[in-house]
Coordinates of C-alpha atoms and ligand atoms in Angstrom, one line a residue:
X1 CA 18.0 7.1 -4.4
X2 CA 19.8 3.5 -5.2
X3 CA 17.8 2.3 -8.4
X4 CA 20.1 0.0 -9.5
X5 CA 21.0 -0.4 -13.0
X6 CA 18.1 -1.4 -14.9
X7 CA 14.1 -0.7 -15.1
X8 CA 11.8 -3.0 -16.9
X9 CA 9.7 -0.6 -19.6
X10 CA 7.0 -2.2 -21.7
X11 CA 8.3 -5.8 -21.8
X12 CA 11.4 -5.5 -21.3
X13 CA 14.4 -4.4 -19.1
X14 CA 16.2 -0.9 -19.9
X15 CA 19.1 0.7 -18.6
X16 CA 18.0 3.0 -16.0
X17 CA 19.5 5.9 -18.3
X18 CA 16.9 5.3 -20.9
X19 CA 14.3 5.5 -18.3
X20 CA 13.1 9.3 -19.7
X21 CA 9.4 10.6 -20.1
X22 CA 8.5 13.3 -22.5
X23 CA 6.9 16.4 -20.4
X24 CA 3.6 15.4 -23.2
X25 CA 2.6 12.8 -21.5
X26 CA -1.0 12.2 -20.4
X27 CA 0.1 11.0 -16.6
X28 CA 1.8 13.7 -16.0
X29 CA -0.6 16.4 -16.7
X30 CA -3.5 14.5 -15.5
X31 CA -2.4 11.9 -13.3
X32 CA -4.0 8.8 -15.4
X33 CA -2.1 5.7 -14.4
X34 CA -2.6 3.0 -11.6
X35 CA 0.5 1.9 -9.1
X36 CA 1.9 -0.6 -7.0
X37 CA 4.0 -0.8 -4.0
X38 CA 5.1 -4.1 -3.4
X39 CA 8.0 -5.4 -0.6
X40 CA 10.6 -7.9 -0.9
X41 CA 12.4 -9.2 1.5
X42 CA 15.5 -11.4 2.1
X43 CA 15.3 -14.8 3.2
X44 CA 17.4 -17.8 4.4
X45 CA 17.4 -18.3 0.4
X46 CA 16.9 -15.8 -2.2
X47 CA 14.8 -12.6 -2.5
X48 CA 11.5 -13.0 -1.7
X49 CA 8.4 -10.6 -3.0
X50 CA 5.3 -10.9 -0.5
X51 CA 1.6 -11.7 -2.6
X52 CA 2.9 -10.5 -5.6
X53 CA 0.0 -11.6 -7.1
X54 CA -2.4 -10.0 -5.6
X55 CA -0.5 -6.7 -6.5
X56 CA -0.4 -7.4 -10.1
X57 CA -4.4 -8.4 -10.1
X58 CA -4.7 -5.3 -8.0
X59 CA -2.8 -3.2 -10.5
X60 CA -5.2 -4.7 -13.4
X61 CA -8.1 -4.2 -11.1
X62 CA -7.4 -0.4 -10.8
X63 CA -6.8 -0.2 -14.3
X64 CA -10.0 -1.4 -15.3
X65 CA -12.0 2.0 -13.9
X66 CA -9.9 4.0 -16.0
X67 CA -10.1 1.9 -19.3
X68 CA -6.4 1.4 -19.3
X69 CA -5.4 -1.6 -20.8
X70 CA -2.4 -3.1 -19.6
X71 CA -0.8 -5.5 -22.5
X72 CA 0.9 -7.6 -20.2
X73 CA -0.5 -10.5 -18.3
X74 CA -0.6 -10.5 -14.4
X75 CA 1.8 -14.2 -14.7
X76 CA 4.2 -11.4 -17.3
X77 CA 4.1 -8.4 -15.0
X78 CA 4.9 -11.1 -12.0
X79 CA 7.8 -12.9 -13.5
X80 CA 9.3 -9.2 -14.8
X81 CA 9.3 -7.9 -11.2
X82 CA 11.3 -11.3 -10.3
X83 CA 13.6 -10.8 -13.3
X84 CA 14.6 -6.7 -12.2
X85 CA 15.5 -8.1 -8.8
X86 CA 17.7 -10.4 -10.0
X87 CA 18.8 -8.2 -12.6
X88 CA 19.4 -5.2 -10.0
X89 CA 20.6 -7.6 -7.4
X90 CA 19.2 -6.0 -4.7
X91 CA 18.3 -8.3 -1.2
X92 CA 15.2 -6.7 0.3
X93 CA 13.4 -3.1 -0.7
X94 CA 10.6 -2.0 -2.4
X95 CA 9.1 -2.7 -6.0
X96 CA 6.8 0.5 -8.0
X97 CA 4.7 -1.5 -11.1
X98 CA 3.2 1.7 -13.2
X99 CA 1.0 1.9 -15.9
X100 CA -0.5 4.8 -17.4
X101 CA -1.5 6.8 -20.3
X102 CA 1.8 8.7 -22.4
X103 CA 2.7 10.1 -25.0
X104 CA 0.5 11.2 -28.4
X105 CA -2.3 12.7 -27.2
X106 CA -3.7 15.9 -24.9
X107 CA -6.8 16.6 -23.8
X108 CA -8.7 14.7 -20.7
X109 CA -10.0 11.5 -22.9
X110 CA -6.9 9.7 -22.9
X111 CA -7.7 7.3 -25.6
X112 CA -5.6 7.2 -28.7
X113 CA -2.3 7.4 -26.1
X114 CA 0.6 5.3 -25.9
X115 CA -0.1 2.8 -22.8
X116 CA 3.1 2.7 -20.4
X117 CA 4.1 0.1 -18.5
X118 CA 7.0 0.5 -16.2
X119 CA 8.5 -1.3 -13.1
X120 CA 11.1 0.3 -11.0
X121 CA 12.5 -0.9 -7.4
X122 CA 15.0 0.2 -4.8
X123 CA 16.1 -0.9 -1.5
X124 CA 13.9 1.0 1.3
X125 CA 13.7 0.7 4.7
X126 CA 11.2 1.5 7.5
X127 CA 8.1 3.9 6.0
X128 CA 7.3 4.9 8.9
X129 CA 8.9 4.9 12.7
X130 CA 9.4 1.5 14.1
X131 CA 7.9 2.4 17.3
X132 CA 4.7 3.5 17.9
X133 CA 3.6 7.0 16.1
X134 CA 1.5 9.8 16.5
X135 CA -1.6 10.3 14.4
X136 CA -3.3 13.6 13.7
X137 CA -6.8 13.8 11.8
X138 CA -6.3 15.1 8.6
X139 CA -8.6 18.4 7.3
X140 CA -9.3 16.9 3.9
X141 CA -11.9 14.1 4.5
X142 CA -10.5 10.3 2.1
X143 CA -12.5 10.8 -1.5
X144 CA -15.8 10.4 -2.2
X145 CA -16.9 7.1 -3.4
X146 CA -19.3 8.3 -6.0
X147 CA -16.6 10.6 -7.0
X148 CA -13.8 8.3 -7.7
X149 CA -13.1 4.6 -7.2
X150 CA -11.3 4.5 -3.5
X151 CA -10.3 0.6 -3.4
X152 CA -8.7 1.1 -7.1
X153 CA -5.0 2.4 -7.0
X154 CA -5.3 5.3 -9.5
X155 CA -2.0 8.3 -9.4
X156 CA -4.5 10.8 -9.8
X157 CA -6.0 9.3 -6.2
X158 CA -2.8 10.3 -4.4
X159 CA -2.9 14.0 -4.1
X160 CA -5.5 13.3 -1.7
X161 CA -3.3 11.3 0.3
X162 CA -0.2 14.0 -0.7
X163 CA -1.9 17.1 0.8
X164 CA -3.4 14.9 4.0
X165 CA 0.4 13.9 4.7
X166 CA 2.0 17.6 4.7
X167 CA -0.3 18.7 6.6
X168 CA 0.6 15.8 9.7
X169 CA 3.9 16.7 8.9
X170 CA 2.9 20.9 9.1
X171 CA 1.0 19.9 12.1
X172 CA 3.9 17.8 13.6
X173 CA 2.2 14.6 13.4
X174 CA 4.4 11.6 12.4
X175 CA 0.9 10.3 9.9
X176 CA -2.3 11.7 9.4
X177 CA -6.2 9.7 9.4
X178 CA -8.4 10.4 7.1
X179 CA -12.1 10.3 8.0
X180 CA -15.0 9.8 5.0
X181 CA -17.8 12.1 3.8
X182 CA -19.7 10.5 7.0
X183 CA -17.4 11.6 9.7
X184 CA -16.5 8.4 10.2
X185 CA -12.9 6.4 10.1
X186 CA -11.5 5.6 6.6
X187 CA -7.8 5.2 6.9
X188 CA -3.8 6.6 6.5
X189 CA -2.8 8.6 3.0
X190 CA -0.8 5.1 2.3
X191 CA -2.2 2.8 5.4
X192 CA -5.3 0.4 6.5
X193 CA -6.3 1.2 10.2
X194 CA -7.1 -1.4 12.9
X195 CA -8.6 -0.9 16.2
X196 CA -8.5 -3.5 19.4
X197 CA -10.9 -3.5 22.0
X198 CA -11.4 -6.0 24.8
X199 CA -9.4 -8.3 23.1
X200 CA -11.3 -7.7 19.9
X201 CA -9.9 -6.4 16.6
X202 CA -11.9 -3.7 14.3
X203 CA -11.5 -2.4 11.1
X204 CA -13.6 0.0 8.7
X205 CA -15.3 -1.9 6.2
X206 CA -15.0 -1.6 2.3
X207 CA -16.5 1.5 0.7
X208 CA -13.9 4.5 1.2
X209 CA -10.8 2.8 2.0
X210 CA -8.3 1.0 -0.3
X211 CA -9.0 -2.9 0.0
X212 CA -5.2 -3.5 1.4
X213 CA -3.2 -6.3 1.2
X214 CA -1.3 -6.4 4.1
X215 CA -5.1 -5.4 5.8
X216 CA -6.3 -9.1 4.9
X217 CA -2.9 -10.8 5.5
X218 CA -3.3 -9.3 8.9
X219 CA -6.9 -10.4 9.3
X220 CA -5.8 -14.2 8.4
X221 CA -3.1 -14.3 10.6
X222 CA -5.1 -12.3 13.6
X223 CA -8.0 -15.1 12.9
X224 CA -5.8 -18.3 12.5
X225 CA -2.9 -17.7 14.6
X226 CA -4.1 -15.8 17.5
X227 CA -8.4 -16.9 17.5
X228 CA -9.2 -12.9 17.1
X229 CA -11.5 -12.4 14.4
X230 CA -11.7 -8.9 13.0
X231 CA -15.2 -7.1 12.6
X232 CA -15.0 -5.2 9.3
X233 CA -17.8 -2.1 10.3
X234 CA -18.1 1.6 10.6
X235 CA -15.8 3.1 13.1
X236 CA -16.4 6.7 14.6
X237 CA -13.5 8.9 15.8
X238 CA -14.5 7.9 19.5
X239 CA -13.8 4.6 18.6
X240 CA -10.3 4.9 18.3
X241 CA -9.8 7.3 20.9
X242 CA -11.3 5.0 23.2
X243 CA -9.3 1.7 21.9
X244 CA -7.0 -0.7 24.2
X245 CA -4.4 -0.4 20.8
X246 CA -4.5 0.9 17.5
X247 CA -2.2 0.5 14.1
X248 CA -2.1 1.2 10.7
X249 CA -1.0 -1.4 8.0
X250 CA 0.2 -1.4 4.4
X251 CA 3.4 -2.9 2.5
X252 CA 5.2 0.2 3.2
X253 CA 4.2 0.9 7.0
X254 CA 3.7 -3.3 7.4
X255 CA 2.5 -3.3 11.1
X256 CA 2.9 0.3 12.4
X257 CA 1.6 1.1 16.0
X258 CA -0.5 4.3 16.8
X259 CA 0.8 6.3 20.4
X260 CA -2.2 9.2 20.1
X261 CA -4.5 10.3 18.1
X262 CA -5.0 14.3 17.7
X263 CA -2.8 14.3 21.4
X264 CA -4.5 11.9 23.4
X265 CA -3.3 9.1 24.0
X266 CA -4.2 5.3 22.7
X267 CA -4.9 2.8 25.5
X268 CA -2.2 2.1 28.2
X269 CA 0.4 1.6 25.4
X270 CA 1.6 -1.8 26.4
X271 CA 0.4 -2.7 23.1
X272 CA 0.1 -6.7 23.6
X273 CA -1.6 -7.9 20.6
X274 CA -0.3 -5.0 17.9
X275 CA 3.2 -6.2 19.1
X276 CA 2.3 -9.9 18.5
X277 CA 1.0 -9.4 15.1
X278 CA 3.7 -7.1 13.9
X279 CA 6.3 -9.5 15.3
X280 CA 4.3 -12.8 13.2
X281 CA 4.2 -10.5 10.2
X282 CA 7.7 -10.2 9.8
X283 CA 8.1 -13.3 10.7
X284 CA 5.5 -14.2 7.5
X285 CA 7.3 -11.9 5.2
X286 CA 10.7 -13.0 5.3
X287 CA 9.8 -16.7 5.2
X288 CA 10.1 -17.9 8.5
X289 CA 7.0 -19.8 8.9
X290 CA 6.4 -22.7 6.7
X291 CA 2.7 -22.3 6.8
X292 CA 2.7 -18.9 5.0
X293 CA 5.6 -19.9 2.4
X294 CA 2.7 -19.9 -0.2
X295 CA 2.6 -16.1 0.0
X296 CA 6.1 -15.6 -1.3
X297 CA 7.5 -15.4 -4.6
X298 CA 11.3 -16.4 -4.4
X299 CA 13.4 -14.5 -6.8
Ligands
PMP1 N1 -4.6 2.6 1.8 C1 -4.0 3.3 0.9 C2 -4.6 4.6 0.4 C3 -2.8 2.9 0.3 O1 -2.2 3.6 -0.6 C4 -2.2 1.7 0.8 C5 -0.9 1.2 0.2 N2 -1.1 0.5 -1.0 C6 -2.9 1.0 1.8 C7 -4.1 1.5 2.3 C8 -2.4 -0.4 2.2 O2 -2.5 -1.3 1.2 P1 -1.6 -2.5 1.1 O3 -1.6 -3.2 2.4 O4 -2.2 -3.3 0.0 O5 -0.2 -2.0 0.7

């Protein structure tokens, strides 16, 4: 994996060398930090990194249910993302903002440990297959809302999302869906689900699902550029089974279109309107349409 030369650690940037964790380190054992995954892409100019912003409130937001207090600013942690891009002199990949509980001290209450934060990045391709994918429902049901926080970004989260995606890949599905405690749809180990029917576009509300970037960049762009509004409500496996087109989104999988679910088949697979808004999104992300320039941070 190309990491470049440098990492940014606490403030400042670091050879990638002196990027070492002790194996006592609260994390680690415990899983007690909050992420990121941000893109950037290349541009007629520079670098660009999509709603950066709204990753580094995000990555304060998730903080804030584990009493994790991130000494840098979201304007620092912005600008120091910018910086290790230019620094690494990459053109287009992936960014991984971390901050969690380290060194000096055991035991589950992680107060009284160092606070980490690191930013890493790398050039990375497609997440998932650029043509459409199959989808398997995953055993293990998204976590319960009353017994984590699912719209906060916490390591910890992720084994959830870990053991959901070995088994698609066990099962010889290219992703897995999670349902919720209900039965109902919540959404991919790393990925916001959408749903059209008749022309209409659907997607499970707040309450089990992450509260995804690239889900709301997709609902403003499905609203103002194409006049479909989405319906944010509870959807049941029969909803997607019975869909015209269905597709997962997030920064890593961006627009990714859904062939079957569990087998069967989605719609007739001509896959009109997925195709349009994963052809505008790219379009959005690498800065070819003025209107959305706002939502890039040029490095
Ligand atoms: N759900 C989960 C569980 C995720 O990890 C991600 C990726 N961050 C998403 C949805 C998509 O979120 P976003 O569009 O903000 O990347």
């Amino acid at each position: 994996m190309d990491v470049g030369t440098h990492f940014w650690r606490n403030g400042k940037q670091i050879p990638v060398s002196e990027g070492k964790i002790s194996v006592i380190n609260h994390a680690l054992h415990y899983g007690s930090g909050v992420f990121e995954g941000i893109r950037f892409y290349e541009t007629d100019t520079t670098p660009a990194v999509f709603r950066l912003k709204e990753h580094m409130e995000r990555l304060h937001y998730s903080a804030s249910f584990l009493e994790l207090k991130i000494p840098h600013s979201v304007d620092a942690l912005c600008e120091a993302n910018l910086e290790l891009i230019r620094t690494n002199k990459f053109t287009s990949g992936y960014i991984r903002p971390v901050a969690f509980f380290g060194e000096k001290k055991m035991g589950l209450n992680p107060h009284g440990a160092d606070i980490e934060t690191v930013i890493a990045a790398w050039p990375w391709g497609k997440y998932l297959s650029d043509d459409p994918i199959t989808v398997g429902t995953s055993p293990w049901i998204r976590i319960h809302p009353k017994s984590l926080q699912p719209d906060a970004k916490i390591n910890g989260h992720y084994v959830n999302s870990i053991m959901s995606s070995q088994w698609a890949q066990n099962n010889k599905y290219e992703e897995a869906l999670l349902l919720d405690y209900e039965g109902n749809i919540s959404e991919g180990p790393g990925e916001n689900l959408f749903i059209i029917k008749n022309g209409q576009l659907f997607t499970p509300q707040l309450g089990t699902i992450l509260n995804g970037i690239t889900r709301a960049t997709i609902m403003e762009l499905a609203e103002k550029e194409l006049g479909i509004s989405t319906t944010e409500k509870v959807l049941k496996p029969e909803d997607l089974l019975n869909a015209d087109e269905a597709f997962f989104t997030g920064t890593a999988a961006e627009v990714t279109i859904i062939k079957s679910i569990d087998g069967s088949q989605i719609g007739t697979q001509e896959n009109m309107i997925s195709n349009k808004l994963k052809d505008l999104y790219q379009d959005v992300v690498s800065g070819r349409v003025d209107k959305y320039k706002h939502w890039l941070s040029y490095c």
